[in-house]
PDB file of C-alpha atoms in Angstrom:
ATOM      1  CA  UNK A  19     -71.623-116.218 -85.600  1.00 69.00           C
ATOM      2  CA  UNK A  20     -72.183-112.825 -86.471  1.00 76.00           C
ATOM      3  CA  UNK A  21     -71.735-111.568 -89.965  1.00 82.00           C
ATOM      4  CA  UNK A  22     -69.309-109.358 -89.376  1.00 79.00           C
ATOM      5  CA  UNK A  23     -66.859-112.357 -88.336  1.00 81.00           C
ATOM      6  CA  UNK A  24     -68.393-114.459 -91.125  1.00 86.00           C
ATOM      7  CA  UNK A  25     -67.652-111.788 -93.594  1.00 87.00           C
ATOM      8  CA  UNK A  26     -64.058-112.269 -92.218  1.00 83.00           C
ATOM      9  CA  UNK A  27     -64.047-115.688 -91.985  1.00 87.00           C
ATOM     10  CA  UNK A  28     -64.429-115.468 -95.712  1.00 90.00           C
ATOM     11  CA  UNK A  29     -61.965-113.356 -96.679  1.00 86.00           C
ATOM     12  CA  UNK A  30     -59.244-115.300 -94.883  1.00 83.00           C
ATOM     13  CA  UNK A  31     -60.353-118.956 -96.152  1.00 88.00           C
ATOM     14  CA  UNK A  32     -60.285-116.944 -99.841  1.00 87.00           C
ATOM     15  CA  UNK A  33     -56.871-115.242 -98.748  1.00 80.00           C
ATOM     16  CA  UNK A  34     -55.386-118.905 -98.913  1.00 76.00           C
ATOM     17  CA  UNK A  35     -54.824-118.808-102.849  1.00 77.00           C
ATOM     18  CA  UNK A  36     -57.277-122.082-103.706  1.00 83.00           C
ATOM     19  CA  UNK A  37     -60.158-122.081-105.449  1.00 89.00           C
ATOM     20  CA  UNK A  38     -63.410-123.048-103.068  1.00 92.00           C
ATOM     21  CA  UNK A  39     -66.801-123.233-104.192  1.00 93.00           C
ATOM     22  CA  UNK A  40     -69.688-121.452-101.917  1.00 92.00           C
ATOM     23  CA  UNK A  41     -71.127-125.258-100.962  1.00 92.00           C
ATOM     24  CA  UNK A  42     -67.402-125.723 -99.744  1.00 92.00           C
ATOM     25  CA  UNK A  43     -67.628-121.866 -97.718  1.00 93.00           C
ATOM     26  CA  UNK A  44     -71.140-122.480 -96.478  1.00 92.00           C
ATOM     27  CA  UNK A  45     -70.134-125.950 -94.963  1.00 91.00           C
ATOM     28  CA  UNK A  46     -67.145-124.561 -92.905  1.00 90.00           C
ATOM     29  CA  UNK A  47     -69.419-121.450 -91.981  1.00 92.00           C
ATOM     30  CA  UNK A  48     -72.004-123.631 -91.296  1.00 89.00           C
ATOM     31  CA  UNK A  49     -74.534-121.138 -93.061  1.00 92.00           C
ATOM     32  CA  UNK A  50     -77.039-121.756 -96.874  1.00 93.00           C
ATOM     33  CA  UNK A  51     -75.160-121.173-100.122  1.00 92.00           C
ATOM     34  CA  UNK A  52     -77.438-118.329-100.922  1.00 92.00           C
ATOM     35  CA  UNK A  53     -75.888-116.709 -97.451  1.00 94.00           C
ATOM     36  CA  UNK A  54     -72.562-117.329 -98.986  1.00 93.00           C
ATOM     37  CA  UNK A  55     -73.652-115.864-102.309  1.00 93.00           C
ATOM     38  CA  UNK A  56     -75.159-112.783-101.081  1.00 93.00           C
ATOM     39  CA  UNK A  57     -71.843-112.428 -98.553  1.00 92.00           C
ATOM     40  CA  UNK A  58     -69.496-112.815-101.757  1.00 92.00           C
ATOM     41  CA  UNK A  59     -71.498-110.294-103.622  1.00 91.00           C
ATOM     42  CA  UNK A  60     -71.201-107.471-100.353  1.00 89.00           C
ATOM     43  CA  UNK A  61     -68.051-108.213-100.562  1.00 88.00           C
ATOM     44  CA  UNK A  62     -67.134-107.440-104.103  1.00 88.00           C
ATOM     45  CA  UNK A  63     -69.412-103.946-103.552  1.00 87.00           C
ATOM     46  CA  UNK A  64     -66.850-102.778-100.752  1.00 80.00           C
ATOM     47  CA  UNK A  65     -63.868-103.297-103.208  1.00 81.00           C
ATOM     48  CA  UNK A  66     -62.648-106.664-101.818  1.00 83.00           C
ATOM     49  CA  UNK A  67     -61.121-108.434-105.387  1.00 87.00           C
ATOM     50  CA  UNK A  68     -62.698-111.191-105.351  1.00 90.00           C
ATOM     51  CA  UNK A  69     -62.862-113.333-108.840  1.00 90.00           C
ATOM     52  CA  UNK A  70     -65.283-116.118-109.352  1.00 88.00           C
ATOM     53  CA  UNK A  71     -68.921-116.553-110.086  1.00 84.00           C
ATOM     54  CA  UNK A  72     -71.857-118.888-109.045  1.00 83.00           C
ATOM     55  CA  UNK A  73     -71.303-122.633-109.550  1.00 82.00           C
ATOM     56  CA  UNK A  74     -67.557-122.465-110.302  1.00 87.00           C
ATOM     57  CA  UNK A  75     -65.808-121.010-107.504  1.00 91.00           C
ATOM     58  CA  UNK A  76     -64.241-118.063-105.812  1.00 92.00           C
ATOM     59  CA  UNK A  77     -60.949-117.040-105.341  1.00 89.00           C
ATOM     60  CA  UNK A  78     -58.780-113.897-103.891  1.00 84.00           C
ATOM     61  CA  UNK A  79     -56.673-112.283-105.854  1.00 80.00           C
ATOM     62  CA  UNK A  80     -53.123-111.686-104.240  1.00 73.00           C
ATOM     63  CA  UNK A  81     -52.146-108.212-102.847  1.00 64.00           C
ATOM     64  CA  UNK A  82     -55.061-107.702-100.802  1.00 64.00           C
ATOM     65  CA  UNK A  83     -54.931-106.717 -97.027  1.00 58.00           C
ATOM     66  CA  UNK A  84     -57.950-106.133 -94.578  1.00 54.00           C
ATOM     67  CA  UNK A  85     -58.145-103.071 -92.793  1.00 53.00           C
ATOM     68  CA  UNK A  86     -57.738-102.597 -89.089  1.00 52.00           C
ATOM     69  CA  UNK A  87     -60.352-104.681 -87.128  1.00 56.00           C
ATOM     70  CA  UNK A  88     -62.030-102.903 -84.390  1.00 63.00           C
ATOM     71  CA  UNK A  89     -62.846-104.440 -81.159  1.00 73.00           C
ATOM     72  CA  UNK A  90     -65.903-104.277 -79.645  1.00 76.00           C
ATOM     73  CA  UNK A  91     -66.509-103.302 -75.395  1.00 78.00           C
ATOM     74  CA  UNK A  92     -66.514-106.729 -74.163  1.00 84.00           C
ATOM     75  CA  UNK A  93     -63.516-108.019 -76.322  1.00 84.00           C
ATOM     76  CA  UNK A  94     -61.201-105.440 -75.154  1.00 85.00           C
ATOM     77  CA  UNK A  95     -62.164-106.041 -71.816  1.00 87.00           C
ATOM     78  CA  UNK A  96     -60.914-109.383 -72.490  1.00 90.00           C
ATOM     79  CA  UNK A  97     -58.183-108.380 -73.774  1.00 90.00           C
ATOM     80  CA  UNK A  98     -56.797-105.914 -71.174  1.00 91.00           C
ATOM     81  CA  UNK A  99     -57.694-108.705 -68.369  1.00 92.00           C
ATOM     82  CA  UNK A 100     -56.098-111.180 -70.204  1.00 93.00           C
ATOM     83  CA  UNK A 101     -52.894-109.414 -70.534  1.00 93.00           C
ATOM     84  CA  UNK A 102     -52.711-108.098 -67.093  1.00 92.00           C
ATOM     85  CA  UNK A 103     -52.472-111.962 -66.028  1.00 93.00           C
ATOM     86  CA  UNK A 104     -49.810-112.341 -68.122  1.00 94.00           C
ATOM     87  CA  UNK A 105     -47.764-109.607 -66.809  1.00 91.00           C
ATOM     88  CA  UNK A 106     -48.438-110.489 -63.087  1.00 92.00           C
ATOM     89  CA  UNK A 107     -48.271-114.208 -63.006  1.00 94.00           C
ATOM     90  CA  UNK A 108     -46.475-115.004 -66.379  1.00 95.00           C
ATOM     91  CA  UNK A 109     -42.912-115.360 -66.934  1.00 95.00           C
ATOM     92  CA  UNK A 110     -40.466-113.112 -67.880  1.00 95.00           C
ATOM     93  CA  UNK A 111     -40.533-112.804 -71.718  1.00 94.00           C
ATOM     94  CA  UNK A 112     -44.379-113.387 -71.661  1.00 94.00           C
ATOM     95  CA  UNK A 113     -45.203-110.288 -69.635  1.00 93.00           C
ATOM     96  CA  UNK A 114     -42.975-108.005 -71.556  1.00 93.00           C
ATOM     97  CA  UNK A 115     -44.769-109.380 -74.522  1.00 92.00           C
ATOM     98  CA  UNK A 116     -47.741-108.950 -73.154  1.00 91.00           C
ATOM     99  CA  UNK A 117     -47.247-105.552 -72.333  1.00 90.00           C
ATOM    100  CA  UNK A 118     -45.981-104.991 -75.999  1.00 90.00           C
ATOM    101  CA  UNK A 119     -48.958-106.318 -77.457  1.00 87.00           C
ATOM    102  CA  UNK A 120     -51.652-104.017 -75.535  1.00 87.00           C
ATOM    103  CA  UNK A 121     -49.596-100.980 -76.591  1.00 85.00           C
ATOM    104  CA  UNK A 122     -49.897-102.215 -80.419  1.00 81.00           C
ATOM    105  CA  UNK A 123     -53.613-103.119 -80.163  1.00 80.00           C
ATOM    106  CA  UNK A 124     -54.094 -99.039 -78.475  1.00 82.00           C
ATOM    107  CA  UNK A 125     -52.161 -97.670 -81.041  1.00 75.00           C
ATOM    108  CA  UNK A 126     -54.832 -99.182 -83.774  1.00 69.00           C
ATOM    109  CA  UNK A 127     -57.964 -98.015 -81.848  1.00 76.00           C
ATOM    110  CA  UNK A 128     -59.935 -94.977 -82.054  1.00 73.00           C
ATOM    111  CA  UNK A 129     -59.697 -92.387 -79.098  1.00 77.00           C
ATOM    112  CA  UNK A 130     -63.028 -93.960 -77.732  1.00 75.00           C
ATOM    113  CA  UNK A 131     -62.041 -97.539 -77.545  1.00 77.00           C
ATOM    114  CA  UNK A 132     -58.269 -96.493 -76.234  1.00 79.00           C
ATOM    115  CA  UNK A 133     -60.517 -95.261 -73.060  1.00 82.00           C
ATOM    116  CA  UNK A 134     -62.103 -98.104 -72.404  1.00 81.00           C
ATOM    117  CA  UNK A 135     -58.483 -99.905 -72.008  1.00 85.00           C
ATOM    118  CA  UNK A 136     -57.801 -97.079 -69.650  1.00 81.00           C
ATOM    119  CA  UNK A 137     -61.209 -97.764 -67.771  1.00 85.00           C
ATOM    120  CA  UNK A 138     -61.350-101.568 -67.821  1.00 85.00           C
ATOM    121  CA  UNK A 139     -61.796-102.449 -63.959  1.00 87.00           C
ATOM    122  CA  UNK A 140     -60.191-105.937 -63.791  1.00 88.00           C
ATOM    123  CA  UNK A 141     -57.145-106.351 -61.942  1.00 88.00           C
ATOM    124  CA  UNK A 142     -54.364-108.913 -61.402  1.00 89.00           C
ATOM    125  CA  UNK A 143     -52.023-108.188 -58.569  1.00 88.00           C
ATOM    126  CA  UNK A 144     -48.785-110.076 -58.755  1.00 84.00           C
ATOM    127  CA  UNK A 145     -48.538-113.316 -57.404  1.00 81.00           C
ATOM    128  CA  UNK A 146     -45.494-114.421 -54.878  1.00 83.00           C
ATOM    129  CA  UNK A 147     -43.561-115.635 -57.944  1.00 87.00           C
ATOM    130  CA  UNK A 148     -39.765-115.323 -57.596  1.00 89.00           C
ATOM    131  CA  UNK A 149     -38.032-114.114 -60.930  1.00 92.00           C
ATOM    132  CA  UNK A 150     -35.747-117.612 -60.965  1.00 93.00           C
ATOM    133  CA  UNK A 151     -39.966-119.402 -61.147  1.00 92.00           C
ATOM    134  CA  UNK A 152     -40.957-116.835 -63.686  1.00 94.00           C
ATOM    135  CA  UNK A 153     -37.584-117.793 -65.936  1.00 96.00           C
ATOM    136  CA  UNK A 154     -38.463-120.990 -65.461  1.00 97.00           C
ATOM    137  CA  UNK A 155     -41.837-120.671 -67.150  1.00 97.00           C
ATOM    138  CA  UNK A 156     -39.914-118.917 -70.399  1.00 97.00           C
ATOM    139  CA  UNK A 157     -38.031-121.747 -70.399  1.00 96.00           C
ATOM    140  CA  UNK A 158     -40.575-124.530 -70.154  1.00 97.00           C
ATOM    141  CA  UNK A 159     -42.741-122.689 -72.679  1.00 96.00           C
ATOM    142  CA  UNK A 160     -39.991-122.548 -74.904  1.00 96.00           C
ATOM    143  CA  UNK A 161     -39.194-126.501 -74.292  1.00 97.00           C
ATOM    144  CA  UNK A 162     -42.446-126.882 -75.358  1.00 97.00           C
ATOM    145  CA  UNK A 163     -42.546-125.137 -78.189  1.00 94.00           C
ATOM    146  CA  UNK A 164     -39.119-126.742 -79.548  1.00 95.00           C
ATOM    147  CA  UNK A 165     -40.775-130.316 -78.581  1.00 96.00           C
ATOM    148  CA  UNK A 166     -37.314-130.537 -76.851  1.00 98.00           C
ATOM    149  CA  UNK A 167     -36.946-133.288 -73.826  1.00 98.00           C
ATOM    150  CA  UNK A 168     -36.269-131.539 -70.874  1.00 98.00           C
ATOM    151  CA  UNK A 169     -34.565-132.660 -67.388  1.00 98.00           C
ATOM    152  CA  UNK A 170     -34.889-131.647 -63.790  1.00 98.00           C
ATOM    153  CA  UNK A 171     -34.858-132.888 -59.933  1.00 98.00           C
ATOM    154  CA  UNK A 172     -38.062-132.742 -58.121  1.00 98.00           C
ATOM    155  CA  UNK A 173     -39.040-133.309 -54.651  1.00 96.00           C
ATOM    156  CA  UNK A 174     -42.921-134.056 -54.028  1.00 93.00           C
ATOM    157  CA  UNK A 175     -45.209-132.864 -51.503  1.00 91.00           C
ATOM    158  CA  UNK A 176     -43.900-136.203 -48.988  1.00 94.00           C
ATOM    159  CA  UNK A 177     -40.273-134.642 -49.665  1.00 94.00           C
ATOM    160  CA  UNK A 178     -38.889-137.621 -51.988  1.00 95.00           C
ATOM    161  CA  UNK A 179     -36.307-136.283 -54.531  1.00 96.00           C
ATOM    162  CA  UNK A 180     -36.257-137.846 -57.909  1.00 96.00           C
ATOM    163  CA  UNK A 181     -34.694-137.145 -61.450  1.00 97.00           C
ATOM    164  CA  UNK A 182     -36.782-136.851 -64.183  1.00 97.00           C
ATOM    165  CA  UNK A 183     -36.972-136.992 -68.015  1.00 98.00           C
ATOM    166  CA  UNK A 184     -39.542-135.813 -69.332  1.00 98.00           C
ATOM    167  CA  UNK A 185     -41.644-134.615 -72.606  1.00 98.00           C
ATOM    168  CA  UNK A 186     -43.119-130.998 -72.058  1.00 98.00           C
ATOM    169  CA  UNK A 187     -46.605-131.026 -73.551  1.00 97.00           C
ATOM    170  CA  UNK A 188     -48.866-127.916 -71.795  1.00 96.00           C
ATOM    171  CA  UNK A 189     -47.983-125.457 -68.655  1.00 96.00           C
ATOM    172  CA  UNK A 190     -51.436-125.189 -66.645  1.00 95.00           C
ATOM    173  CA  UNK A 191     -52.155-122.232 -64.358  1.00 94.00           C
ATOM    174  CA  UNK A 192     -53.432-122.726 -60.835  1.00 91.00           C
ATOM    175  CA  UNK A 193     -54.109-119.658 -59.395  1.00 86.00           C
ATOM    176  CA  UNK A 194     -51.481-119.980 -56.998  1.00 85.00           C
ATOM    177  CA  UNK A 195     -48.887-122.430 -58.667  1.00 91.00           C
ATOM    178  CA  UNK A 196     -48.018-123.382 -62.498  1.00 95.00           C
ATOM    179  CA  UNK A 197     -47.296-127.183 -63.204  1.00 97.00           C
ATOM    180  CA  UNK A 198     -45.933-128.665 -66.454  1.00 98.00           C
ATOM    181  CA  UNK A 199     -48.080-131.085 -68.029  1.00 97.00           C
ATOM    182  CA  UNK A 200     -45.353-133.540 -69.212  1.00 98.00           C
ATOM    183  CA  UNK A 201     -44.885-137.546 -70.182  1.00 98.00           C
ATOM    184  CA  UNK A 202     -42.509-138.800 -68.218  1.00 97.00           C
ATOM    185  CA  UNK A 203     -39.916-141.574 -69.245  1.00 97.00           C
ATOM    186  CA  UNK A 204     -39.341-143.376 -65.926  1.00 94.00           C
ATOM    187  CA  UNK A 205     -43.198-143.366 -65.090  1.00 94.00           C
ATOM    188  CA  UNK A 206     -44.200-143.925 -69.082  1.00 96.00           C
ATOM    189  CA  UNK A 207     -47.103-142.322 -68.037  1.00 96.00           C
ATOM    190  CA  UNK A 208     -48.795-138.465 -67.964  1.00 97.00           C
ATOM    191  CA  UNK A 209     -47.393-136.319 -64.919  1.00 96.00           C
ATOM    192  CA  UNK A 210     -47.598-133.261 -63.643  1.00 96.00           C
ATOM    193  CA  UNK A 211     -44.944-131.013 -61.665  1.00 97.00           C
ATOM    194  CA  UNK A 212     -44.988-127.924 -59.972  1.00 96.00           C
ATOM    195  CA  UNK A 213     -42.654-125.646 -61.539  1.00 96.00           C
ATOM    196  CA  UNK A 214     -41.888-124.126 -57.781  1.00 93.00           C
ATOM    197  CA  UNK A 215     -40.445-127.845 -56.649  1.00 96.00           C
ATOM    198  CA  UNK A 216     -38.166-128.756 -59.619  1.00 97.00           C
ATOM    199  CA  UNK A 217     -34.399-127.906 -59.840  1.00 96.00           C
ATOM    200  CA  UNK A 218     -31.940-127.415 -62.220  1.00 97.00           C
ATOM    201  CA  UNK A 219     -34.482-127.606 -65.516  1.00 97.00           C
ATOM    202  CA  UNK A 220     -32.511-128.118 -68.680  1.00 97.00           C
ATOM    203  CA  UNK A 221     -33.096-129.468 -72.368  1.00 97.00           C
ATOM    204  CA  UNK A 222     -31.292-132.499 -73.006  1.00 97.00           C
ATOM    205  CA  UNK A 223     -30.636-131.371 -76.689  1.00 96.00           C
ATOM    206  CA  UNK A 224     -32.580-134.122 -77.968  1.00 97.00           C
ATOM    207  CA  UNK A 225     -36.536-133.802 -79.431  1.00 97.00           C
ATOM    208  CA  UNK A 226     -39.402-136.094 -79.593  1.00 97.00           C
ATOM    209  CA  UNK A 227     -41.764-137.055 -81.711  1.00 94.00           C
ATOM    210  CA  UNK A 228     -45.438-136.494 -81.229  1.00 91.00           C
ATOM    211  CA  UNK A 229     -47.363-139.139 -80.944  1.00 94.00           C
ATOM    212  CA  UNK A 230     -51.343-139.720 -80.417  1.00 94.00           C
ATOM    213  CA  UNK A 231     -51.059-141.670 -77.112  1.00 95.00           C
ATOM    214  CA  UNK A 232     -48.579-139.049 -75.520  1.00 95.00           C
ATOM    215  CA  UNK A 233     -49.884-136.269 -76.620  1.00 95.00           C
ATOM    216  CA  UNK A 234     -51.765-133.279 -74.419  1.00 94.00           C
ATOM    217  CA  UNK A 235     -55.215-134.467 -75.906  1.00 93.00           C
ATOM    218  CA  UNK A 236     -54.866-138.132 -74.925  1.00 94.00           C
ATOM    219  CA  UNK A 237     -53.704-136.715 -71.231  1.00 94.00           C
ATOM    220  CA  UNK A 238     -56.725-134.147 -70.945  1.00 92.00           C
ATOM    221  CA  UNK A 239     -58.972-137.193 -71.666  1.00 91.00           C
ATOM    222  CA  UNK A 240     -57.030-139.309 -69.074  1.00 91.00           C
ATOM    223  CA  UNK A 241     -57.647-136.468 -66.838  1.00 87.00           C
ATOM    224  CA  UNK A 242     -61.488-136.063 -67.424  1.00 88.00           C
ATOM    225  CA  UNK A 243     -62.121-140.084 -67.199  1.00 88.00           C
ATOM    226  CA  UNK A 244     -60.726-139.302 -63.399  1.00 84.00           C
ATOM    227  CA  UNK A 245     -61.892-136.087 -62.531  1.00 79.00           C
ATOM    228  CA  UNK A 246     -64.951-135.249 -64.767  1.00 75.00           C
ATOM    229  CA  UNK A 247     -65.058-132.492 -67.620  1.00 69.00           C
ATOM    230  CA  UNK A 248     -62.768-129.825 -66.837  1.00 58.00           C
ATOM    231  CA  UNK A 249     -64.063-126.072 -67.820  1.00 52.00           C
TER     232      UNK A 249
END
């Protein structure tokens, strides 16, 4: 980790309002308490008000804000290619969001780093994706979100139409094709559907409950223990 995001690191576990010693600090950073130590005391020299001393504790008092962060070449990079995905192969709501978002983080940077947005050579060109498939996603995301059980019709790749009830857990990205990541009632077991081959996708009102064994985690590990580590 570099300091720079350790010194941050800092500053938001102190931002919480508890009191936490710099054993506690250096065990989440993973760092000495004499790195923690010398880190609280830079701190303090740039103005940052924190109270506390050696053996006791440290705490934040309330009020304080951190400046702008900057972004360094690679991130934005990142950033912009990241957000150009979005807006080509997202839904709706997410690419308008997305295209919110890069015009906040330009307005923050300085006329240097703004360039390198402008410059950033990575391109997504937008996918086949009708606007009633990139609703959908909105809407799944949003299921999601809500925990809320959702309902659809869905005809496989053999052409069989079924009804399903399911529990929207994750929305994975193909590179050609999204599918929610679901737990299905009638199966009671993991599935996955292409958004593309499902019809009439509503909430039933109703929520459920998370719960270890149908949770994303437990199906990502079902997934690896039949088709190796993924990424």
């Amino acid at each position: 980790m570099r300091r720079a995001d350790r010194l941050f690191q800092i500053v938001q576990f102190l931002r919480s309002g508890r009191l936490l010693t710099a054993a506690k600090l250096a065990e989440r950073l993973e760092v000495s308490e004499r790195t923690i130590y010398r880190d609280i005391a830079d701190l303090q020299s740039t103005g940052v008000p924190i109270d506390g001393a050696a053996g006791i504790g440290y705490i934040m008092r309330h009020g304080f804000d951190l400046p702008p962060l900057m972004f360094t070449r690679d991130e934005i990079v990142a950033l912009v290619a990241g957000i150009r995905m979005v807006k080509s192969w997202g839904g709706i709501s997410m690419a308008r969001a997305a295209a919110e978002a890069l015009v906040k983080i330009e307005l923050v940077l300085p006329d240097a780093e703004r360039a390198r947005v402008a410059d950033a050579r990575i391109f997504a060109p937008p996918m086949d994706l009708t606007d009633d498939v990139r609703e959908l996603i909105d809407r799944v995301e949003k299921a999601i979100s809500d925990r809320s059980i959702v309902r659809f019709g869905y005809v496989d790749q053999h052409g069989q139409q079924t009804e399903r009830r399911v529990h929207p857990l994750g929305l994975w990205f193909w590179g050609k094709v999204w599918t929610l990541v679901s737990w299905c009632e009638a199966r009671e077991n993991f599935r996955m559907f292409r958004l593309d081959r499902t019809t009439g996708l509503t909430a039933t009102g109703e929520q459920f409950q998370p719960a270890a064994e149908r949770s994303l985690a437990a199906c990502l590990r079902q997934y690896e223990a039949r088709f190796g580590p993924q990424g």
